[in-house]
Coordinates of C-alpha atoms in Angstrom, one line a residue:
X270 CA 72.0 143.0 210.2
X271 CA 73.6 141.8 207.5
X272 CA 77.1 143.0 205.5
X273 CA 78.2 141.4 201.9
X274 CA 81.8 141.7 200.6
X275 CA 82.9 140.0 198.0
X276 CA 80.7 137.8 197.1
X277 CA 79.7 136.4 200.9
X278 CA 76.9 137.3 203.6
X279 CA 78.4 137.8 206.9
X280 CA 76.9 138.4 210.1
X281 CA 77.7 142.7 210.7
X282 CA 78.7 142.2 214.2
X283 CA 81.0 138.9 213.5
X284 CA 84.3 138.8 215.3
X285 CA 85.7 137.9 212.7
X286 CA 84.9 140.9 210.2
X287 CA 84.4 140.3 206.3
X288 CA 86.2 137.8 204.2
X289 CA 89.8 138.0 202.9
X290 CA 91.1 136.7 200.1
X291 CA 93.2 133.7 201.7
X292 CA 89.5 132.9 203.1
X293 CA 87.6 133.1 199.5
X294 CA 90.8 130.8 197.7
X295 CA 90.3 128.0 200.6
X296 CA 86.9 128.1 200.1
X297 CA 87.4 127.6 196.7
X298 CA 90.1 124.7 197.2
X299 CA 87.3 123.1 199.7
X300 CA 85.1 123.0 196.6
X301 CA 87.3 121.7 194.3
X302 CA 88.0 119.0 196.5
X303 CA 84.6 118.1 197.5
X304 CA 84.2 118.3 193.5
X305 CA 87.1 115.9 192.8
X306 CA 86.1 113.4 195.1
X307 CA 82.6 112.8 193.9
X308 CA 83.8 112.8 190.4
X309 CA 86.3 109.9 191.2
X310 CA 83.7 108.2 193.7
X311 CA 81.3 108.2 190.5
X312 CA 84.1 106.8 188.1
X313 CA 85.1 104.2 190.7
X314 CA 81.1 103.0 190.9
X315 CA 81.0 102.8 187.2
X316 CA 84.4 100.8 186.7
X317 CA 83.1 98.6 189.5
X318 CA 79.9 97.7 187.9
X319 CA 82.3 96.3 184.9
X320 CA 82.3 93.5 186.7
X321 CA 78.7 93.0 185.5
X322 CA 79.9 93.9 182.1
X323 CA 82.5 90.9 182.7
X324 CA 80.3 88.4 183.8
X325 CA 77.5 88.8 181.8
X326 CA 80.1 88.9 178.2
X327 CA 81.8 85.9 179.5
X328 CA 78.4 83.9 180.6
X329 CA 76.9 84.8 177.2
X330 CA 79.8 83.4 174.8
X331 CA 80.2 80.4 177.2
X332 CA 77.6 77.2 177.2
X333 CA 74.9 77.3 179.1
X334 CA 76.3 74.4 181.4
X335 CA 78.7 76.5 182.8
X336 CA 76.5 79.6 183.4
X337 CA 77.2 79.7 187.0
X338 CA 80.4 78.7 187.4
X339 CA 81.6 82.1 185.0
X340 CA 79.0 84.2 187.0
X341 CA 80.5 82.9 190.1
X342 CA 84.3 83.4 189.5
X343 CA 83.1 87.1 188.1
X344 CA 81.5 87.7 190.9
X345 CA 84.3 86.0 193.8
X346 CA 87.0 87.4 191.6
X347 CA 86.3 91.4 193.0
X348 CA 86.2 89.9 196.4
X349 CA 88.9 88.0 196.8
X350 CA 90.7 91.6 195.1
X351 CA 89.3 93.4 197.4
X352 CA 91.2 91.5 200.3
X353 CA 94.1 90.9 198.3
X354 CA 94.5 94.8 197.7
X355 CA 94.0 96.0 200.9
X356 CA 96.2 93.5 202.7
X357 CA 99.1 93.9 200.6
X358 CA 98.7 95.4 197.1
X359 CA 97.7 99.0 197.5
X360 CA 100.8 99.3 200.3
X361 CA 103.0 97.7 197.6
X362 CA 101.7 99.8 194.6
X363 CA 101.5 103.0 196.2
X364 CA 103.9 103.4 198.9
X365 CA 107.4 104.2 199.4
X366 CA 110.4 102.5 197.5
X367 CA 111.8 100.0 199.3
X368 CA 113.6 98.1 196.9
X369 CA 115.5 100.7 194.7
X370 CA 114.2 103.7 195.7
X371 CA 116.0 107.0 196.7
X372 CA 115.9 108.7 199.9
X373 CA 113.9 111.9 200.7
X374 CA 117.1 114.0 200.2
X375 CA 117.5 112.9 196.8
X376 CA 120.3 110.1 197.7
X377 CA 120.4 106.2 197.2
X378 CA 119.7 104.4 193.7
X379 CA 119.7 106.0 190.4
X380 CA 116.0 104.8 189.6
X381 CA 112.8 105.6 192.1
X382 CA 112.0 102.3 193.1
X383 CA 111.0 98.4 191.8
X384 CA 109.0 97.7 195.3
X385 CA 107.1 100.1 197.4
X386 CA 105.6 99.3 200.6
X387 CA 103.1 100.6 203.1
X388 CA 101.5 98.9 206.9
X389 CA 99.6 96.1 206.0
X390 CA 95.7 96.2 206.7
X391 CA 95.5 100.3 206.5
X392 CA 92.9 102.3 207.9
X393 CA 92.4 104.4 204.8
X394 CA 91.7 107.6 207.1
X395 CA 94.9 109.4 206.9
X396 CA 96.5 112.0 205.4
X397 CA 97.8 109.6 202.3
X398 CA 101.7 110.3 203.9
X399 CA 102.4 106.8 203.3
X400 CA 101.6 106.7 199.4
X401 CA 103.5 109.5 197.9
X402 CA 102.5 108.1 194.4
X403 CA 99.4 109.4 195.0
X404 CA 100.2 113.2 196.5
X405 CA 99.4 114.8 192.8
X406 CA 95.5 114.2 193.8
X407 CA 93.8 115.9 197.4
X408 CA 91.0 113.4 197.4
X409 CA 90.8 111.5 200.7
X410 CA 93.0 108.6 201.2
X411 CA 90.2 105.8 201.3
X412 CA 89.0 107.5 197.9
X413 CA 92.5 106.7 196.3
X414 CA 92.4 103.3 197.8
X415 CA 88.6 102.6 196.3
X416 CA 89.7 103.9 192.5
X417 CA 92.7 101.9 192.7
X418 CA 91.2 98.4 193.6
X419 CA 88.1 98.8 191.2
X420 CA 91.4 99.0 188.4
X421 CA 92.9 96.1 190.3
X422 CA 89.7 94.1 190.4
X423 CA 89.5 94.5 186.6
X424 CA 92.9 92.7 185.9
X425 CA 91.9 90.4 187.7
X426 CA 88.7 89.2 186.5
X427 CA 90.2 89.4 182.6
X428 CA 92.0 86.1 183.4
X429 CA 88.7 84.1 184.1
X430 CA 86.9 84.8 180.5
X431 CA 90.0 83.2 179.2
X432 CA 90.2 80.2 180.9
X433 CA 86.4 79.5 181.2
X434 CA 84.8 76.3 180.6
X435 CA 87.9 73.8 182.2
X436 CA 89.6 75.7 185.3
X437 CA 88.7 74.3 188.9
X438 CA 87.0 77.4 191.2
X439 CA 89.5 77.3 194.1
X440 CA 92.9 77.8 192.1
X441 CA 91.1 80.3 190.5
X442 CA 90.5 82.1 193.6
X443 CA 94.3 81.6 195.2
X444 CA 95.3 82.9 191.4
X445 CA 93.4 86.0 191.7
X446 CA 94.7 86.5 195.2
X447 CA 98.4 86.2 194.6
X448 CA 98.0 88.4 191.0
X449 CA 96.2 91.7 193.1
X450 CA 98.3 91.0 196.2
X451 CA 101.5 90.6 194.6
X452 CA 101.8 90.6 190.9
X453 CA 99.8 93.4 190.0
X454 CA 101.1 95.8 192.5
X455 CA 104.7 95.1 191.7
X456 CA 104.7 96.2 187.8
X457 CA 101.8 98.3 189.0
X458 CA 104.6 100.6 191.5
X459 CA 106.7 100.6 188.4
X460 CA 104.7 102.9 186.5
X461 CA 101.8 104.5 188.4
X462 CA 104.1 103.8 192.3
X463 CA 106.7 106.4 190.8
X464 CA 108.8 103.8 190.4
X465 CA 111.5 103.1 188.3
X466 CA 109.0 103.0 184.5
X467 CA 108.0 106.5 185.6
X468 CA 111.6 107.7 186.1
X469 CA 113.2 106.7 182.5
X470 CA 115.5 109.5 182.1
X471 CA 115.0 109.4 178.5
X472 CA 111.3 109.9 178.8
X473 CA 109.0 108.7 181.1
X474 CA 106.7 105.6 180.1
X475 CA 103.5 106.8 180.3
X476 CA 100.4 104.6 181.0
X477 CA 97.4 107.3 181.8
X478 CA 94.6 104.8 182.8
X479 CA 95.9 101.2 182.1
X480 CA 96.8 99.8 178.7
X481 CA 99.6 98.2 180.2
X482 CA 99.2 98.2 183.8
X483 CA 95.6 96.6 184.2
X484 CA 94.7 95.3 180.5
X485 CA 97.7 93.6 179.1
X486 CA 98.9 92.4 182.7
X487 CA 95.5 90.7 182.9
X488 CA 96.2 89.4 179.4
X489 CA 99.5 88.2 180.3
X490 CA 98.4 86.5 183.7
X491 CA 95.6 85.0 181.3
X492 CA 98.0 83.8 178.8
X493 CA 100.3 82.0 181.3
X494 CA 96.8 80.4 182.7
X495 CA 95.9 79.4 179.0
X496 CA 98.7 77.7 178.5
X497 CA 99.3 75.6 181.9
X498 CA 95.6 74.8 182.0
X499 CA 95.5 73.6 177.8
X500 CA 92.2 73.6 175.8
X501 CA 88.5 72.6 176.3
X502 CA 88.1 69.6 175.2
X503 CA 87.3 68.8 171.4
X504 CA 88.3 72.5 170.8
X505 CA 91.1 70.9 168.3
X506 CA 91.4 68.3 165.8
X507 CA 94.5 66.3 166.0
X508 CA 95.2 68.1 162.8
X509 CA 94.9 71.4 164.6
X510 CA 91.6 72.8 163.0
X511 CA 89.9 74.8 165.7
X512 CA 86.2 73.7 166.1
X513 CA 83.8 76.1 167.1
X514 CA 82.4 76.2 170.4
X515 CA 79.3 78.7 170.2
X516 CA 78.4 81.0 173.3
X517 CA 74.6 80.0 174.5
X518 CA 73.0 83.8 174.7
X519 CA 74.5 86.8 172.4
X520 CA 71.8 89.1 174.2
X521 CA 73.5 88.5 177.4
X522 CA 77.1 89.1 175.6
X523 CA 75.8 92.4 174.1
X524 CA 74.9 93.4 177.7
X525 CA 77.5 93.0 178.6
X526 CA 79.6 95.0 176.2
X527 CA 77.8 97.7 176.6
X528 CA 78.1 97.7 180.4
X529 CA 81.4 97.6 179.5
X530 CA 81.4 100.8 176.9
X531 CA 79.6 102.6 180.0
X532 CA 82.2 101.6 182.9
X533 CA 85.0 103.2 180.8
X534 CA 83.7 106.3 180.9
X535 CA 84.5 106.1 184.9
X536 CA 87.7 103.9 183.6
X537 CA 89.4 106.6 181.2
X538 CA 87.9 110.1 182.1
X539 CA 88.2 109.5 186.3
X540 CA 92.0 108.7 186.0
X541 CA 92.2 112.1 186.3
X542 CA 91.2 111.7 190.2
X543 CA 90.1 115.0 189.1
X544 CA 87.3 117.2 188.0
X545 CA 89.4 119.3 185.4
X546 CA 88.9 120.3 182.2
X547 CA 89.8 117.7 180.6
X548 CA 87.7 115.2 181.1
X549 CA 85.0 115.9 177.9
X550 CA 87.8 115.1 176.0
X551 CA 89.2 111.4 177.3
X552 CA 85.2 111.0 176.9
X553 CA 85.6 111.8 173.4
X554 CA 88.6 110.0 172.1
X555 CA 87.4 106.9 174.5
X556 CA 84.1 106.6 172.7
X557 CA 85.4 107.5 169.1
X558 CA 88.2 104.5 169.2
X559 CA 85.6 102.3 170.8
X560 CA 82.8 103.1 167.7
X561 CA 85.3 102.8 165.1
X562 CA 87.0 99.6 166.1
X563 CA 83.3 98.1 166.3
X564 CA 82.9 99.1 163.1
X565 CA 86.2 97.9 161.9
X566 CA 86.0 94.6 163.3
X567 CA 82.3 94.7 161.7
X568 CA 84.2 94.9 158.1
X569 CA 87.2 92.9 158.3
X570 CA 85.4 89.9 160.5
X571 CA 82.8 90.3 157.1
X572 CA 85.6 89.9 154.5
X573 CA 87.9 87.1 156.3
X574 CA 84.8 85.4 157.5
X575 CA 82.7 85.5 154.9
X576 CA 79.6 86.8 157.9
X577 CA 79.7 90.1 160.2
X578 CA 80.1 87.6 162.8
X579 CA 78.7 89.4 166.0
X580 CA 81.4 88.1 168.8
X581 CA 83.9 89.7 166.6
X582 CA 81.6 93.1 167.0
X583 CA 81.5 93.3 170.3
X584 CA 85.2 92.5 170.7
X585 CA 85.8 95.1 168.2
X586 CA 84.6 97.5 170.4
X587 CA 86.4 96.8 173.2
X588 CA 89.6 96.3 171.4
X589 CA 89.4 100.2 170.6
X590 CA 88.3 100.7 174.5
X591 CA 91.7 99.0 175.4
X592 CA 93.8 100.6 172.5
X593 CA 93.1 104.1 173.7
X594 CA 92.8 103.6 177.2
X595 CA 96.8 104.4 177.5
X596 CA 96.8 107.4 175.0
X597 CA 93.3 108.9 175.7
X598 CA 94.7 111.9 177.4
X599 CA 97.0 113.1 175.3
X600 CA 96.1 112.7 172.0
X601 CA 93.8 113.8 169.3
X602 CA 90.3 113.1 168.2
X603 CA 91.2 112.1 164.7
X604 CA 93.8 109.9 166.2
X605 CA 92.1 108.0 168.3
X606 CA 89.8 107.1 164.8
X607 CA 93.0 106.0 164.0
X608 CA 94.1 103.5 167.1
X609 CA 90.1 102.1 167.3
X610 CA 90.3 101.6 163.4
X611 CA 93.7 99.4 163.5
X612 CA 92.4 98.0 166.8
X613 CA 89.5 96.3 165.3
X614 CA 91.1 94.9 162.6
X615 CA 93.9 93.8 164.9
X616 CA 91.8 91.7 167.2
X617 CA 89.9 89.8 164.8
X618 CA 93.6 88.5 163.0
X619 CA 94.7 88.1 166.5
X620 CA 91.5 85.8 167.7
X621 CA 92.3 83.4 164.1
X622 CA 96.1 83.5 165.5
X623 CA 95.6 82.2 168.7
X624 CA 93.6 79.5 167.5
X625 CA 96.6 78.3 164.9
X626 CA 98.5 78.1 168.2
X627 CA 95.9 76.3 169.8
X628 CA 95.7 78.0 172.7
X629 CA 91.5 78.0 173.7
X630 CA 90.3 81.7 174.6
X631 CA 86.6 81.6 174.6
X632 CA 85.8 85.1 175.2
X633 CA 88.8 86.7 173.0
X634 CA 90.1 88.1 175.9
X635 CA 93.6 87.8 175.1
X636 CA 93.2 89.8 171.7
X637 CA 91.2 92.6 173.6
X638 CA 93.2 92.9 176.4
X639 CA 96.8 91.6 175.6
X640 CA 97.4 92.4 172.5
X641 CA 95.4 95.3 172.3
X642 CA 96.8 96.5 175.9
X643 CA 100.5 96.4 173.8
X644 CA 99.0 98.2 170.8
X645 CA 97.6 100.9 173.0
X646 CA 101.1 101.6 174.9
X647 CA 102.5 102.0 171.5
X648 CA 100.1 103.9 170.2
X649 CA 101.2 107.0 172.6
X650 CA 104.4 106.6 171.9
X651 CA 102.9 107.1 167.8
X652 CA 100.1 109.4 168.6
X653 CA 100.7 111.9 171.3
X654 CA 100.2 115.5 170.0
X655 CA 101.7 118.0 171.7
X656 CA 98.9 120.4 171.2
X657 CA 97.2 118.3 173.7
X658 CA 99.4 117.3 176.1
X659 CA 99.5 120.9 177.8
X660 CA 95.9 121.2 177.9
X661 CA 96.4 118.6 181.3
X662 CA 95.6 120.2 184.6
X663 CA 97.2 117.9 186.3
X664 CA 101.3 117.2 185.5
X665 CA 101.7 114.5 182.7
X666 CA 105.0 113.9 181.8
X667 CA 104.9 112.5 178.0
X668 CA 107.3 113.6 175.0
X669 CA 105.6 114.0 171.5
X670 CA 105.3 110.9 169.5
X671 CA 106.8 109.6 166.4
X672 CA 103.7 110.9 164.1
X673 CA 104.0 114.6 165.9
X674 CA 107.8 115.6 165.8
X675 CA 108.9 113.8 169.0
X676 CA 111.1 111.4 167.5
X677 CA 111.5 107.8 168.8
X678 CA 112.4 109.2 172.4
X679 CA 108.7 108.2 173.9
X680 CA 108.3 105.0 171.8
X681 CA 111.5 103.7 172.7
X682 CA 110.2 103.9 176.7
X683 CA 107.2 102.7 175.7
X684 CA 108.8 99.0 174.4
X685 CA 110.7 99.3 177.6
X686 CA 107.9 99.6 179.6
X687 CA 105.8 96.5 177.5
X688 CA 109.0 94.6 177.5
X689 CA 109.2 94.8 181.4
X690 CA 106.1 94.3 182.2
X691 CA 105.1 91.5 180.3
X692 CA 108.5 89.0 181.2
X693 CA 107.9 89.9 184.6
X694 CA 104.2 88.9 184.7
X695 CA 104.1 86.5 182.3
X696 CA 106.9 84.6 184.7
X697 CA 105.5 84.8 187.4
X698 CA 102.0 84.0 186.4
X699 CA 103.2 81.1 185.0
X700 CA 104.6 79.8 188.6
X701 CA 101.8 80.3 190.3
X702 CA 99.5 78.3 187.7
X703 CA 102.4 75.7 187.8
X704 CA 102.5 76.1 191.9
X705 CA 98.6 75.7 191.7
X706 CA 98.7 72.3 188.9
X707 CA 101.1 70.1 191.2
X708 CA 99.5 70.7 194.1
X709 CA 95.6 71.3 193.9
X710 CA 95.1 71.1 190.6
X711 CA 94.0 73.3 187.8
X712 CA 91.4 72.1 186.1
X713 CA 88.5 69.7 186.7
X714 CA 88.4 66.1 185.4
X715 CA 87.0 65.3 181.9
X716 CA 83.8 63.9 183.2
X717 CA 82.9 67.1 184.6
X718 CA 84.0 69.3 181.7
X719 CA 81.9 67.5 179.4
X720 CA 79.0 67.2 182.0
X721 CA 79.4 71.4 182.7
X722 CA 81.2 73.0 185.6
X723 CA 77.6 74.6 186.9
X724 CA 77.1 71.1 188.3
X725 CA 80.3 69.4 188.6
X726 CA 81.9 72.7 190.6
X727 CA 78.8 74.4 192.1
X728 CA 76.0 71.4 192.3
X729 CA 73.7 73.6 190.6
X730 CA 72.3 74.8 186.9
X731 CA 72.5 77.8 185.1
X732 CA 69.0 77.5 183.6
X733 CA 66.5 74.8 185.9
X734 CA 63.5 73.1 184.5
X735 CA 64.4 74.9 180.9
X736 CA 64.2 71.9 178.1
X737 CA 66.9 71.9 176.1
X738 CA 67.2 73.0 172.7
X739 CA 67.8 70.1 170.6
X740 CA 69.1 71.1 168.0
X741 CA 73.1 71.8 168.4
X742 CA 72.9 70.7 172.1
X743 CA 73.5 67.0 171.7
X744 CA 76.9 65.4 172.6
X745 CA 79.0 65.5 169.1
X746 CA 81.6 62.7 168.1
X747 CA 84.6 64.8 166.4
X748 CA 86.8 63.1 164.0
X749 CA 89.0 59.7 165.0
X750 CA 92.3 61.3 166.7
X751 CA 90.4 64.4 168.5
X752 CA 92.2 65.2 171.9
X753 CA 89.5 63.6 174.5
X754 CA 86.7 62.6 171.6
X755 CA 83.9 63.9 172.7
X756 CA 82.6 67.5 173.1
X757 CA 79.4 68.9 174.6
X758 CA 77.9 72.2 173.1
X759 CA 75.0 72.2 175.8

């Protein structure tokens, strides 16, 4: 015999009698977080396979002699992550202020914390007690971990597209190692650790899935690598006139991008670590500043350039993917139009910039990801709309912006926050890459730049037993005075 009450079947004669209330609302906690934790399981799959978005872009809009050797450091570059971030990096990020912090009756410093820490080598099976950072979501503790190092594999692997085509494989690796074990985490605590970015007390800087924190610290680790390692050689005349360098397979690049347009659908939307409500509309605002800074960059790359060229395009796109990713939570539809619009335009000027400076990004990835990471953290101290922001489910902490009757109050914390962030990693970066050039070296030797890293670093080719193309893939003798005088497009 059976009874129903309420919604459940129970057995007539159980000793336990019908349901209650307190049994209905845990049941209904249970399967909201069983619900959460397959939605940021799913997210965390799809921001991992951006790694495939990564190496795929970056192979296409390199030569084909160096095929492997960008397919290899894409694909090392999450490994070597993962280590890093388990060892060290998620303890660091995520755990208890150590440096800075207050104690758990409310004593000690005035700001939450510029260093957390956790045990070393966790078992990511607890009850998440030693990262407090991460108490706001009930997903399992190894679930947290997993989200978090598919964000910190991402910073990482935006420094290889930009120095592709000259940097030696091992420093690369010890790079990436000491950026997710150490660098990362560090500014990472500041913000998303609880530390001391999250505590301003004129307003809180607010980051919600990585503007600052992955993109434009992967830009500034990038730029510090850019500049130790110098350009390819024959990218500039002595006069300073960039020559161009074309990437060997666009299809492969468009690939890419669009891997990339599908990963941050897990990227923006599963920073939430939870299946609310609100997560139709980060889709929303993600994919609207994505489409219109394609198009944008589609325009303005037509009027300065004279051609739609289709590198700009694609880094159009992900320009507005970065520019909302800070602000994609908390503000409008029509305003995210509004960041992918001025991001488009603003990474083709910014790809033409960098060149005048000569300092030799292949991929763009400094305009998309540093420059655009800053433009984004501004952008919610512009853009966030207070209609929004208490639609969240879970607590965000953000003051209006300029553009919505919130003053300068969030803007200012914003600068703070890009200020901070960027010195610190930029700094440090740029010790390591100096630690790595005086002792194994940076880059690899002329002969095998110009021969192509796929055989020089890996002893292998990228395409075997293909004939080459003739045309545009002989050796090229640049103008008297050309750093290195000689350049190969194969």
């Amino acid at each position: 015999m059976y009874g129903a009450d309420a919604g459940f079947c129970v057995r007539a004669d159980s000793p336990r009698g019908p349901p209650t209330i307190d049994d209905a609302i845990k049941k209904s906690a249970d399967l909201q977080q069983v619900a959460n934790t397959v939605w940021t399981l799913i997210c965390g799959m799809l921001v991992f396979w951006m790694n495939a978005g990564f190496a795929t872009l970056e192979a296409g809009l390199c030569r084909r002699k160096n095929s492997v050797h960008i397919l290899a450091k894409n694909f090392i570059v999450f490994a070597v992550s993962s280590i890093a971030f388990w060892v060290a990096g998620f303890g660091m990020m995520f755990g208890a202020s150590v440096i800075g912090g207050k104690t758990p009756d409310g004593g000690g410093a005035a700001f939450a914390g510029f260093l957390g820490w956790a045990p070393m080598f966790p078992g990511l099976t607890g009850d998440g007690a030693n990262y407090p950072a991460l108490s706001w979501t009930n997903v399992p503790e190894g679930v947290k971990f997993f989200f978090q190092l598919v964000f910190a594999g991402t910073a990482a692997t935006i420094v290889s597209g930009a120095v592709a085509e000259r940097t030696k494989f091992n420093a690369f690796m010890i790079f990436s190692f000491v950026l997710v074990a150490l660098i990362y985490p560090i500014t990472g605590h500041w913000i998303w650790g609880n530390g001391w970015l999250a505590n301003l007390s004129s307003a809180p800087f607010h980051d919600f899935a990585g503007s600052t924190v992955v993109h434009s610290v992967g830009g500034w680790a990038a730029l510090a690598g850019v500049i130790i390692i110098g350009p390819r050689i024959g990218k500039y005349t002595a006069e300073g006139k960039a020559n161009t360098i074309p990437g060997h397979n666009m299809g492969l690049a468009a690939l890419g991008c669009l891997i990339l347009w599908l990963g941050w659908f897990g990227f923006n939307p599963g920073s939430t670590m939870t299946a609310n409500l609100m997560i139709g509309h980060i889709a929303v605002t993600t994919n609207t500043a994505a489409a219109f800074g394609a198009v944008t960059a589609t325009i303005v790359a037509w009027v300065v350039l004279g051609k739609p060229d289709f590198g700009m395009i694609l880094n159009g796109g992900l320009a507005g993917l970065v520019g909302i990713t800070a602000s994609c939570a908390v503000v409008s539809v029509a305003s995210a139009a509004i960041i992918g619009t001025i991001a488009g335009g603003l990474v083709v000027f910014s790809v033409l910039f960098f060149d005048k400076l000569k300092l030799d990004d292949p991929v763009g990835a400094l305009s998309v990801h540093l420059v655009c990471g800053v433009f984004g953290t501004i952008c919610v101290g512009l853009f966030a709309n207070p209609e929004i922001i208490p639609l969240q489910v879970t607590d965000v902490y953000v003051k209006p912006g300029l553009f919505f009757g919130g003053g300068a109050t969030q803007l200012i914390a914003q600068l703070i926050g890009i200020g901070a962030v960027g010195a610190t990693v930029l700094v440090a970066s740029l010790i390591t890459w100096v630690i790595l050039k005086v002792t194994i070296g940076v880059r690899v030797s002329a002969t095998e730049e110009i021969e192509g890293l796929d055989v020089g670093e890996h002893g292998m080719e990228g395409y075997p037993g293909f004939a080459l193309d003739t045309a545009g893939e002989k050796d090229h003798t640049l103008a008297p005075g050309t750093a290195k005088g000689t350049l190969a497009t194969a």
